[in-house]
Coordinates of N, CA and C in Angstrom, one line a residue:
M969 N 0.8 -1.2 0.0 CA 0.0 0.0 0.0 C 0.9 1.3 0.0
G970 N 2.0 1.2 0.6 CA 2.9 2.3 0.7 C 3.4 2.7 -0.7
L971 N 3.6 1.7 -1.6 CA 4.1 2.0 -2.9 C 3.0 2.8 -3.7
F972 N 1.8 2.5 -3.4 CA 0.7 3.3 -4.1 C 0.8 4.8 -3.8
G973 N 1.2 5.1 -2.5 CA 1.3 6.5 -2.2 C 2.5 7.2 -2.9
V974 N 3.6 6.4 -3.1 CA 4.7 7.0 -3.9 C 4.3 7.3 -5.3
F975 N 3.6 6.4 -6.0 CA 3.2 6.6 -7.3 C 2.1 7.7 -7.4
L976 N 1.2 7.8 -6.4 CA 0.3 8.9 -6.4 C 1.0 10.3 -6.2
Y977 N 2.0 10.3 -5.4 CA 2.8 11.6 -5.2 C 3.5 11.9 -6.5
M978 N 4.1 10.9 -7.2 CA 4.8 11.2 -8.4 C 3.8 11.7 -9.5
G979 N 2.6 11.1 -9.5 CA 1.6 11.6 -10.5 C 1.1 13.0 -10.3
V980 N 0.8 13.3 -9.1 CA 0.3 14.6 -8.7 C 1.4 15.7 -8.9
S981 N 2.6 15.4 -8.5 CA 3.7 16.3 -8.6 C 4.1 16.5 -10.1
G982 N 3.9 15.5 -10.9 CA 4.2 15.6 -12.4 C 3.2 16.5 -13.1
M983 N 2.0 16.7 -12.5 CA 1.0 17.5 -13.2 C 1.3 19.0 -13.2
N984 N 2.3 19.4 -12.3 CA 2.6 20.8 -12.3 C 3.4 21.2 -13.6
G985 N 2.8 22.3 -14.2 CA 3.4 22.7 -15.5 C 2.8 22.1 -16.7
V986 N 2.0 21.1 -16.6 CA 1.3 20.6 -17.8 C 0.2 21.6 -18.2
Q987 N 0.2 22.0 -19.4 CA -0.7 23.1 -19.8 C -2.2 22.7 -19.7
F988 N -2.6 21.5 -19.9 CA -4.0 21.1 -19.8 C -4.5 21.3 -18.3
F989 N -3.7 20.9 -17.3 CA -4.1 21.1 -16.0 C -4.0 22.6 -15.6
D990 N -3.0 23.3 -16.1 CA -3.0 24.8 -15.9 C -4.2 25.5 -16.4
R991 N -4.6 25.1 -17.6 CA -5.8 25.7 -18.2 C -7.1 25.3 -17.5
L992 N -7.1 24.0 -16.9 CA -8.2 23.6 -16.2 C -8.4 24.4 -14.9
T993 N -7.3 24.7 -14.2 CA -7.5 25.6 -13.0 C -7.8 27.0 -13.4
L994 N -7.4 27.5 -14.6 CA -7.7 28.8 -15.0 C -9.2 29.0 -15.3
C995 N -9.9 27.9 -15.7 CA -11.3 27.9 -16.0 C -12.1 28.3 -14.7
F996 N -11.6 28.1 -13.6 CA -12.3 28.4 -12.3 C -11.7 29.6 -11.6
M997 N -10.8 30.3 -12.3 CA -10.1 31.5 -11.7 C -10.6 32.7 -12.4
P998 N -10.8 33.8 -11.6 CA -11.2 35.1 -12.3 C -10.1 35.6 -13.2
V999 N -10.5 36.3 -14.3 CA -9.6 36.7 -15.4 C -8.5 37.6 -14.8
K1000 N -8.8 38.4 -13.8 CA -7.7 39.3 -13.3 C -6.6 38.6 -12.6
H1001 N -6.8 37.3 -12.2 CA -5.8 36.5 -11.6 C -5.1 35.6 -12.5
H1002 N -5.3 35.6 -13.8 CA -4.7 34.8 -14.8 C -3.2 35.1 -14.9
P1003 N -2.3 34.2 -15.0 CA -0.9 34.5 -15.2 C -0.6 35.1 -16.5
N1004 N 0.6 35.7 -16.6 CA 1.0 36.4 -17.9 C 1.8 35.4 -18.8
V1005 N 1.1 34.4 -19.3 CA 1.7 33.4 -20.2 C 1.0 33.5 -21.6
S1006 N 1.7 33.0 -22.6 CA 1.3 33.2 -24.0 C -0.1 32.6 -24.3
Y1007 N -0.4 31.4 -23.8 CA -1.7 30.8 -24.1 C -2.8 31.5 -23.3
V1008 N -2.6 32.4 -22.5 CA -3.6 33.2 -21.8 C -3.7 34.6 -22.4
K1009 N -2.6 35.2 -22.8 CA -2.6 36.5 -23.3 C -3.1 36.6 -24.7
K1010 N -2.7 35.6 -25.6 CA -3.0 35.7 -27.0 C -4.4 35.1 -27.4
V1011 N -5.1 34.5 -26.4 CA -6.4 33.8 -26.7 C -7.4 34.3 -25.8
K1012 N -8.6 34.5 -26.3 CA -9.7 34.9 -25.4 C -10.0 33.8 -24.4
T1013 N -10.5 34.2 -23.3 CA -10.8 33.3 -22.2 C -11.8 32.2 -22.6
W1014 N -12.9 32.6 -23.3 CA -13.9 31.6 -23.6 C -13.3 30.6 -24.6
R1015 N -12.4 31.0 -25.5 CA -11.8 30.1 -26.4 C -10.9 29.1 -25.7
M1016 N -10.2 29.6 -24.7 CA -9.3 28.7 -23.9 C -10.2 27.7 -23.2
V1017 N -11.3 28.1 -22.6 CA -12.2 27.2 -21.9 C -12.8 26.2 -22.8
L1018 N -13.2 26.6 -24.0 CA -13.8 25.7 -25.0 C -12.7 24.7 -25.4
F1019 N -11.5 25.1 -25.7 CA -10.5 24.2 -26.1 C -10.2 23.2 -25.0
T1020 N -10.2 23.6 -23.7 CA -9.9 22.8 -22.6 C -11.0 21.7 -22.5
V1021 N -12.3 22.2 -22.7 CA -13.4 21.2 -22.6 C -13.3 20.2 -23.7
F1022 N -13.0 20.6 -25.0 CA -12.8 19.6 -26.1 C -11.7 18.7 -25.7
Q1023 N -10.6 19.2 -25.2 CA -9.5 18.3 -24.9 C -9.9 17.3 -23.8
G1024 N -10.7 17.8 -22.8 CA -11.2 16.9 -21.8 C -12.1 15.8 -22.3
F1025 N -13.0 16.2 -23.3 CA -13.8 15.2 -23.9 C -13.0 14.1 -24.7
G1026 N -11.9 14.6 -25.3 CA -11.0 13.7 -26.0 C -10.4 12.7 -25.1
L1027 N -10.0 13.2 -23.9 CA -9.4 12.4 -22.9 C -10.4 11.3 -22.4
I1028 N -11.6 11.7 -22.2 CA -12.6 10.8 -21.8 C -12.9 9.7 -22.8
I1029 N -13.0 10.1 -24.1 CA -13.2 9.2 -25.2 C -12.0 8.2 -25.2
L1030 N -10.8 8.6 -25.1 CA -9.7 7.7 -25.1 C -9.7 6.8 -23.9
W1031 N -10.2 7.3 -22.8 CA -10.3 6.4 -21.6 C -11.3 5.3 -21.8
I1032 N -12.5 5.7 -22.5 CA -13.5 4.7 -22.8 C -13.0 3.7 -23.8
V1033 N -12.3 4.1 -24.8 CA -11.8 3.2 -25.8 C -10.8 2.3 -25.2
K1034 N -10.0 2.8 -24.3 CA -9.0 2.0 -23.6 C -9.6 0.8 -22.8
S1035 N -10.8 1.0 -22.4 CA -11.5 0.0 -21.5 C -12.3 -1.0 -22.4
T1036 N -12.2 -0.9 -23.7 CA -12.9 -1.9 -24.6 C -11.9 -2.7 -25.3
P1037 N -12.4 -3.8 -26.0 CA -11.5 -4.5 -26.8 C -10.9 -3.8 -28.0
A1038 N -11.5 -2.6 -28.4 CA -11.0 -1.8 -29.4 C -9.6 -1.2 -29.1
A1039 N -9.2 -1.3 -27.9 CA -7.9 -0.7 -27.5 C -6.8 -1.4 -28.2
L1040 N -6.9 -2.6 -28.6 CA -5.9 -3.3 -29.3 C -5.7 -2.8 -30.7
V1041 N -6.7 -2.2 -31.3 CA -6.6 -1.7 -32.6 C -6.2 -0.2 -32.7
L1042 N -6.4 0.5 -31.6 CA -6.1 1.9 -31.5 C -4.7 2.3 -32.0
P1043 N -3.6 1.7 -31.5 CA -2.3 2.0 -32.0 C -2.1 1.9 -33.5
L1044 N -2.8 0.8 -34.1 CA -2.7 0.6 -35.5 C -3.4 1.8 -36.2
L1045 N -4.6 2.2 -35.7 CA -5.3 3.3 -36.3 C -4.5 4.6 -36.3
C1046 N -3.8 4.8 -35.2 CA -3.0 6.0 -35.0 C -1.8 6.0 -36.0
C1047 N -1.2 4.8 -36.2 CA -0.1 4.7 -37.2 C -0.6 4.9 -38.6
C1048 N -1.8 4.4 -38.9 CA -2.4 4.7 -40.3 C -2.7 6.1 -40.5
Y1049 N -3.2 6.8 -39.4 CA -3.5 8.2 -39.5 C -2.2 9.0 -39.7
D1050 N -1.1 8.6 -39.1 CA 0.1 9.3 -39.3 C 0.6 9.1 -40.7
S1051 N 0.5 8.0 -41.2 CA 0.9 7.7 -42.6 C 0.1 8.6 -43.6
L1052 N -1.2 8.7 -43.3 CA -2.0 9.6 -44.2 C -1.6 11.1 -44.1
Q1053 N -1.1 11.5 -42.9 CA -0.6 12.9 -42.8 C 0.7 13.1 -43.6
I1054 N 1.5 12.1 -43.7 CA 2.8 12.2 -44.3 C 2.6 12.2 -45.9
V1055 N 1.6 11.5 -46.4 CA 1.5 11.3 -47.9 C 1.3 12.7 -48.6
P1056 N 0.4 13.5 -48.1 CA 0.2 14.8 -48.8 C 1.5 15.7 -48.8
E1057 N 2.3 15.6 -47.7 CA 3.5 16.4 -47.7 C 4.5 16.0 -48.7
V1058 N 4.5 14.6 -49.0 CA 5.5 14.1 -50.0 C 5.1 14.6 -51.4
H1059 N 3.8 14.7 -51.7 CA 3.4 15.1 -53.0 C 3.4 16.6 -53.2
L1060 N 3.4 17.4 -52.2 CA 3.4 18.8 -52.3 C 4.8 19.4 -52.6
H1061 N 5.8 18.7 -52.2 CA 7.2 19.2 -52.4 C 7.7 18.8 -53.7

């Protein structure tokens, strides 16, 4: 049980500085208290919140897929998607 606490501590301490979690906390913070970083200064607050919500939904969908038998096919689909992204770049140059 003690090892679980070590991994929990490592996971929580590793979240510091991850932009998703920073934006998640900014969603519940007044605008006047936002830090002076580029992803806050250059983007409107509602757009930042919307992007964070979409990213959260994507995380939830990946968690659901991970819990199904489709999880075995997911890496293959990601590799196929990457190869489709590379093909147009080769033909454009």
